[in-house]
Amino acid sequence: GYTYLVDDQGTVIVYRDLAAAAKAANTPAARDAIALQTEAESFRTYPSGLATPEAPVVAYFVPIQLGERAWYAIAEEASADAFASVNNFLTAGILLMIGVLAAIIAMGIYISRRVVHPISQLRVGAIELSLGNFDQRITSVKTGDELEFLANEFNDMAARLASAQQAMTESS
């Protein structure tokens, strides 16, 4: 950024490039500082500045009272530079949100496949069992959790039903 000091007439008192100092009185920030004669409530955006006449700037000014004279300290920064870290932060935040969203979707797909496929296998086995096919076994559920335990219990039940049916058939 750039800082310069002007008096209440717009004459530059301090600036790093005195050759460009004559332009300071014509900058929007200097005109506002002199016109308001008070400290800016917050930074202000202007279409151009002393150091960057073709680019928008953000500026802040503070009056300095020296007896009857007033000087104004004006600090300017090119808008692109001033907001670069904010823009970088927003970009990083958006990328992080996209990454988290992708991870959530991937986990949802993984979990649903891990749960839905075994349940559909159990459903197919129950339908076969209800149709009287007691030889049906569920062998594709290998999840290592309660669903696999349920599939094994289902297979045991089917085996017991097959044995009971065979015993009834032999006794008749």
PDB file of C-alpha atoms in Angstrom:
ATOM      1  CA  GLY A   1       0.000   0.000   0.000  1.00  0.00           C
ATOM      2  CA  TYR A   2       0.900   3.665  -0.153  1.00  0.00           C
ATOM      3  CA  THR A   3       0.620   6.350   2.474  1.00  0.00           C
ATOM      4  CA  TYR A   4       0.901  10.067   1.936  1.00  0.00           C
ATOM      5  CA  LEU A   5       0.251  13.243   3.883  1.00  0.00           C
ATOM      6  CA  VAL A   6      -1.582  16.269   2.472  1.00  0.00           C
ATOM      7  CA  ASP A   7      -2.463  19.613   4.008  1.00  0.00           C
ATOM      8  CA  ASP A   8      -5.912  21.182   3.989  1.00  0.00           C
ATOM      9  CA  GLN A   9      -5.175  22.726   0.574  1.00  0.00           C
ATOM     10  CA  GLY A  10      -4.376  19.348  -0.969  1.00  0.00           C
ATOM     11  CA  THR A  11      -0.629  19.962  -1.151  1.00  0.00           C
ATOM     12  CA  VAL A  12       1.388  16.814  -0.641  1.00  0.00           C
ATOM     13  CA  ILE A  13       3.680  17.091   2.350  1.00  0.00           C
ATOM     14  CA  VAL A  14       5.092  13.582   2.422  1.00  0.00           C
ATOM     15  CA  TYR A  15       5.091  10.932  -0.320  1.00  0.00           C
ATOM     16  CA  ARG A  16       7.699   8.468  -1.547  1.00  0.00           C
ATOM     17  CA  ASP A  17       7.642   9.845  -5.112  1.00  0.00           C
ATOM     18  CA  LEU A  18       7.622  13.637  -5.078  1.00  0.00           C
ATOM     19  CA  ALA A  19       7.320  13.770  -8.877  1.00  0.00           C
ATOM     20  CA  ALA A  20       3.906  12.134  -8.591  1.00  0.00           C
ATOM     21  CA  ALA A  21       3.009  14.177  -5.518  1.00  0.00           C
ATOM     22  CA  ALA A  22       1.338  16.931  -7.555  1.00  0.00           C
ATOM     23  CA  LYS A  23      -1.397  14.447  -8.457  1.00  0.00           C
ATOM     24  CA  ALA A  24      -2.283  13.782  -4.808  1.00  0.00           C
ATOM     25  CA  ALA A  25      -4.640  16.745  -4.484  1.00  0.00           C
ATOM     26  CA  ASN A  26      -6.698  15.325  -7.337  1.00  0.00           C
ATOM     27  CA  THR A  27      -7.162  11.865  -5.881  1.00  0.00           C
ATOM     28  CA  PRO A  28     -10.685  11.054  -4.685  1.00  0.00           C
ATOM     29  CA  ALA A  29      -9.365  10.043  -1.246  1.00  0.00           C
ATOM     30  CA  ALA A  30      -7.606  13.395  -0.738  1.00  0.00           C
ATOM     31  CA  ARG A  31     -10.693  15.302  -1.866  1.00  0.00           C
ATOM     32  CA  ASP A  32     -12.894  13.313   0.554  1.00  0.00           C
ATOM     33  CA  ALA A  33     -10.462  13.772   3.441  1.00  0.00           C
ATOM     34  CA  ILE A  34     -10.337  17.546   2.945  1.00  0.00           C
ATOM     35  CA  ALA A  35     -14.094  17.832   2.414  1.00  0.00           C
ATOM     36  CA  LEU A  36     -15.100  15.722   5.428  1.00  0.00           C
ATOM     37  CA  GLN A  37     -12.380  17.020   7.805  1.00  0.00           C
ATOM     38  CA  THR A  38     -12.983  13.979  10.036  1.00  0.00           C
ATOM     39  CA  GLU A  39     -11.663  10.469  10.269  1.00  0.00           C
ATOM     40  CA  ALA A  40     -13.230   8.017   7.837  1.00  0.00           C
ATOM     41  CA  GLU A  41     -15.732   5.695   9.507  1.00  0.00           C
ATOM     42  CA  SER A  42     -14.186   2.768   7.629  1.00  0.00           C
ATOM     43  CA  PHE A  43     -12.150   2.232   4.516  1.00  0.00           C
ATOM     44  CA  ARG A  44     -13.667   3.549   1.324  1.00  0.00           C
ATOM     45  CA  THR A  45     -13.443   2.292  -2.223  1.00  0.00           C
ATOM     46  CA  TYR A  46     -12.377   4.697  -4.994  1.00  0.00           C
ATOM     47  CA  PRO A  47     -12.057   4.231  -8.754  1.00  0.00           C
ATOM     48  CA  SER A  48      -8.390   5.299  -8.716  1.00  0.00           C
ATOM     49  CA  GLY A  49      -5.606   6.282  -6.380  1.00  0.00           C
ATOM     50  CA  LEU A  50      -2.272   8.081  -6.279  1.00  0.00           C
ATOM     51  CA  ALA A  51      -0.086   5.029  -6.806  1.00  0.00           C
ATOM     52  CA  THR A  52      -2.525   3.188  -9.063  1.00  0.00           C
ATOM     53  CA  PRO A  53      -4.360   5.769 -11.193  1.00  0.00           C
ATOM     54  CA  GLU A  54      -5.919   3.147 -13.499  1.00  0.00           C
ATOM     55  CA  ALA A  55      -7.030   0.684 -10.826  1.00  0.00           C
ATOM     56  CA  PRO A  56      -9.586   0.858  -8.028  1.00  0.00           C
ATOM     57  CA  VAL A  57      -8.240   1.376  -4.527  1.00  0.00           C
ATOM     58  CA  VAL A  58      -9.409   1.166  -0.962  1.00  0.00           C
ATOM     59  CA  ALA A  59      -8.353   4.088   1.209  1.00  0.00           C
ATOM     60  CA  TYR A  60      -8.557   5.267   4.781  1.00  0.00           C
ATOM     61  CA  PHE A  61      -7.780   8.746   6.026  1.00  0.00           C
ATOM     62  CA  VAL A  62      -7.228  10.389   9.380  1.00  0.00           C
ATOM     63  CA  PRO A  63      -7.014  14.142  10.079  1.00  0.00           C
ATOM     64  CA  ILE A  64      -4.061  15.403  12.088  1.00  0.00           C
ATOM     65  CA  GLN A  65      -4.740  18.759  13.723  1.00  0.00           C
ATOM     66  CA  LEU A  66      -1.651  21.013  14.019  1.00  0.00           C
ATOM     67  CA  GLY A  67      -2.850  24.234  15.601  1.00  0.00           C
ATOM     68  CA  GLU A  68      -5.075  25.920  13.074  1.00  0.00           C
ATOM     69  CA  ARG A  69      -3.802  23.759  10.217  1.00  0.00           C
ATOM     70  CA  ALA A  70      -5.030  20.274   9.403  1.00  0.00           C
ATOM     71  CA  TRP A  71      -3.053  17.588   7.688  1.00  0.00           C
ATOM     72  CA  TYR A  72      -4.527  14.340   6.450  1.00  0.00           C
ATOM     73  CA  ALA A  73      -2.776  10.994   6.523  1.00  0.00           C
ATOM     74  CA  ILE A  74      -4.142   8.901   3.671  1.00  0.00           C
ATOM     75  CA  ALA A  75      -3.402   5.213   3.184  1.00  0.00           C
ATOM     76  CA  GLU A  76      -4.279   3.573  -0.144  1.00  0.00           C
ATOM     77  CA  GLU A  77      -4.069   0.000  -1.324  1.00  0.00           C
ATOM     78  CA  ALA A  78      -5.024  -1.408  -4.707  1.00  0.00           C
ATOM     79  CA  SER A  79      -8.353  -3.211  -4.270  1.00  0.00           C
ATOM     80  CA  ALA A  80      -6.975  -6.390  -5.834  1.00  0.00           C
ATOM     81  CA  ASP A  81      -4.115  -6.462  -3.323  1.00  0.00           C
ATOM     82  CA  ALA A  82      -6.286  -5.480  -0.364  1.00  0.00           C
ATOM     83  CA  PHE A  83      -8.788  -8.256  -0.985  1.00  0.00           C
ATOM     84  CA  ALA A  84      -6.336 -10.903  -2.234  1.00  0.00           C
ATOM     85  CA  SER A  85      -6.138 -12.717   1.103  1.00  0.00           C
ATOM     86  CA  VAL A  86      -9.925 -12.619   1.485  1.00  0.00           C
ATOM     87  CA  ASN A  87     -10.334 -14.024  -2.024  1.00  0.00           C
ATOM     88  CA  ASN A  88      -7.745 -16.725  -1.298  1.00  0.00           C
ATOM     89  CA  PHE A  89      -9.562 -17.602   1.921  1.00  0.00           C
ATOM     90  CA  LEU A  90     -12.910 -17.805   0.111  1.00  0.00           C
ATOM     91  CA  THR A  91     -11.405 -19.957  -2.645  1.00  0.00           C
ATOM     92  CA  ALA A  92      -9.867 -22.310  -0.087  1.00  0.00           C
ATOM     93  CA  GLY A  93     -13.173 -22.486   1.787  1.00  0.00           C
ATOM     94  CA  ILE A  94     -15.130 -23.292  -1.361  1.00  0.00           C
ATOM     95  CA  LEU A  95     -12.624 -25.981  -2.370  1.00  0.00           C
ATOM     96  CA  LEU A  96     -12.789 -27.430   1.133  1.00  0.00           C
ATOM     97  CA  MET A  97     -16.586 -27.508   1.023  1.00  0.00           C
ATOM     98  CA  ILE A  98     -16.510 -29.225  -2.383  1.00  0.00           C
ATOM     99  CA  GLY A  99     -14.043 -31.798  -1.037  1.00  0.00           C
ATOM    100  CA  VAL A 100     -16.160 -32.456   2.049  1.00  0.00           C
ATOM    101  CA  LEU A 101     -19.295 -32.752  -0.068  1.00  0.00           C
ATOM    102  CA  ALA A 102     -17.556 -35.245  -2.370  1.00  0.00           C
ATOM    103  CA  ALA A 103     -16.384 -37.251   0.656  1.00  0.00           C
ATOM    104  CA  ILE A 104     -19.903 -37.274   2.106  1.00  0.00           C
ATOM    105  CA  ILE A 105     -21.376 -38.468  -1.195  1.00  0.00           C
ATOM    106  CA  ALA A 106     -18.703 -41.163  -1.557  1.00  0.00           C
ATOM    107  CA  MET A 107     -19.297 -42.380   2.006  1.00  0.00           C
ATOM    108  CA  GLY A 108     -23.052 -42.385   1.429  1.00  0.00           C
ATOM    109  CA  ILE A 109     -22.684 -44.491  -1.698  1.00  0.00           C
ATOM    110  CA  TYR A 110     -20.256 -46.879   0.044  1.00  0.00           C
ATOM    111  CA  ILE A 111     -22.464 -47.289   3.104  1.00  0.00           C
ATOM    112  CA  SER A 112     -25.654 -47.702   1.103  1.00  0.00           C
ATOM    113  CA  ARG A 113     -24.055 -50.397  -1.071  1.00  0.00           C
ATOM    114  CA  ARG A 114     -22.664 -52.129   1.985  1.00  0.00           C
ATOM    115  CA  VAL A 115     -26.111 -52.189   3.604  1.00  0.00           C
ATOM    116  CA  VAL A 116     -28.548 -52.312   0.677  1.00  0.00           C
ATOM    117  CA  HIS A 117     -26.958 -55.244  -1.179  1.00  0.00           C
ATOM    118  CA  PRO A 118     -27.009 -57.625   1.812  1.00  0.00           C
ATOM    119  CA  ILE A 119     -30.580 -56.615   2.669  1.00  0.00           C
ATOM    120  CA  SER A 120     -31.692 -57.282  -0.905  1.00  0.00           C
ATOM    121  CA  GLN A 121     -30.042 -60.723  -0.702  1.00  0.00           C
ATOM    122  CA  LEU A 122     -31.930 -61.391   2.538  1.00  0.00           C
ATOM    123  CA  ARG A 123     -35.177 -60.273   0.855  1.00  0.00           C
ATOM    124  CA  VAL A 124     -34.621 -62.639  -2.092  1.00  0.00           C
ATOM    125  CA  GLY A 125     -33.927 -65.483   0.344  1.00  0.00           C
ATOM    126  CA  ALA A 126     -37.112 -64.726   2.310  1.00  0.00           C
ATOM    127  CA  ILE A 127     -39.166 -64.772  -0.898  1.00  0.00           C
ATOM    128  CA  GLU A 128     -37.689 -68.154  -1.910  1.00  0.00           C
ATOM    129  CA  LEU A 129     -38.327 -69.516   1.575  1.00  0.00           C
ATOM    130  CA  SER A 130     -41.964 -68.293   1.497  1.00  0.00           C
ATOM    131  CA  LEU A 131     -42.389 -70.112  -1.832  1.00  0.00           C
ATOM    132  CA  GLY A 132     -41.325 -73.365  -0.175  1.00  0.00           C
ATOM    133  CA  ASN A 133     -37.776 -73.510  -1.551  1.00  0.00           C
ATOM    134  CA  PHE A 134     -36.060 -74.624   1.657  1.00  0.00           C
ATOM    135  CA  ASP A 135     -32.801 -75.406  -0.141  1.00  0.00           C
ATOM    136  CA  GLN A 136     -32.188 -71.684  -0.749  1.00  0.00           C
ATOM    137  CA  ARG A 137     -29.091 -70.405   1.079  1.00  0.00           C
ATOM    138  CA  ILE A 138     -27.719 -66.891   1.349  1.00  0.00           C
ATOM    139  CA  THR A 139     -23.999 -67.103   0.740  1.00  0.00           C
ATOM    140  CA  SER A 140     -23.164 -63.705  -0.721  1.00  0.00           C
ATOM    141  CA  VAL A 141     -23.480 -61.714   2.526  1.00  0.00           C
ATOM    142  CA  LYS A 142     -19.930 -61.426   3.876  1.00  0.00           C
ATOM    143  CA  THR A 143     -20.049 -58.111   5.752  1.00  0.00           C
ATOM    144  CA  GLY A 144     -18.607 -59.236   9.074  1.00  0.00           C
ATOM    145  CA  ASP A 145     -21.411 -57.543  11.001  1.00  0.00           C
ATOM    146  CA  GLU A 146     -25.020 -58.086  12.095  1.00  0.00           C
ATOM    147  CA  LEU A 147     -26.202 -58.544   8.512  1.00  0.00           C
ATOM    148  CA  GLU A 148     -23.886 -61.525   8.025  1.00  0.00           C
ATOM    149  CA  PHE A 149     -25.062 -62.898  11.383  1.00  0.00           C
ATOM    150  CA  LEU A 150     -28.682 -62.500  10.215  1.00  0.00           C
ATOM    151  CA  ALA A 151     -27.889 -64.271   6.918  1.00  0.00           C
ATOM    152  CA  ASN A 152     -26.339 -67.190   8.834  1.00  0.00           C
ATOM    153  CA  GLU A 153     -29.392 -67.384  11.127  1.00  0.00           C
ATOM    154  CA  PHE A 154     -31.602 -67.310   8.032  1.00  0.00           C
ATOM    155  CA  ASN A 155     -29.630 -70.226   6.540  1.00  0.00           C
ATOM    156  CA  ASP A 156     -29.956 -72.173   9.811  1.00  0.00           C
ATOM    157  CA  MET A 157     -33.724 -71.537   9.831  1.00  0.00           C
ATOM    158  CA  ALA A 158     -34.011 -72.704   6.204  1.00  0.00           C
ATOM    159  CA  ALA A 159     -32.079 -75.886   7.078  1.00  0.00           C
ATOM    160  CA  ARG A 160     -34.364 -76.570  10.068  1.00  0.00           C
ATOM    161  CA  LEU A 161     -37.462 -75.975   7.940  1.00  0.00           C
ATOM    162  CA  ALA A 162     -36.086 -78.337   5.259  1.00  0.00           C
ATOM    163  CA  SER A 163     -35.441 -80.992   7.948  1.00  0.00           C
ATOM    164  CA  ALA A 164     -38.921 -80.520   9.414  1.00  0.00           C
ATOM    165  CA  GLN A 165     -40.541 -80.789   5.989  1.00  0.00           C
ATOM    166  CA  GLN A 166     -38.528 -83.898   5.171  1.00  0.00           C
ATOM    167  CA  ALA A 167     -39.483 -85.447   8.508  1.00  0.00           C
ATOM    168  CA  MET A 168     -43.172 -84.678   7.863  1.00  0.00           C
ATOM    169  CA  THR A 169     -42.933 -86.163   4.361  1.00  0.00           C
ATOM    170  CA  GLU A 170     -41.291 -89.383   5.673  1.00  0.00           C
ATOM    171  CA  SER A 171     -43.839 -89.784   8.458  1.00  0.00           C
ATOM    172  CA  SER A 172     -46.825 -89.525   6.119  1.00  0.00           C
TER     173      SER A 172
END
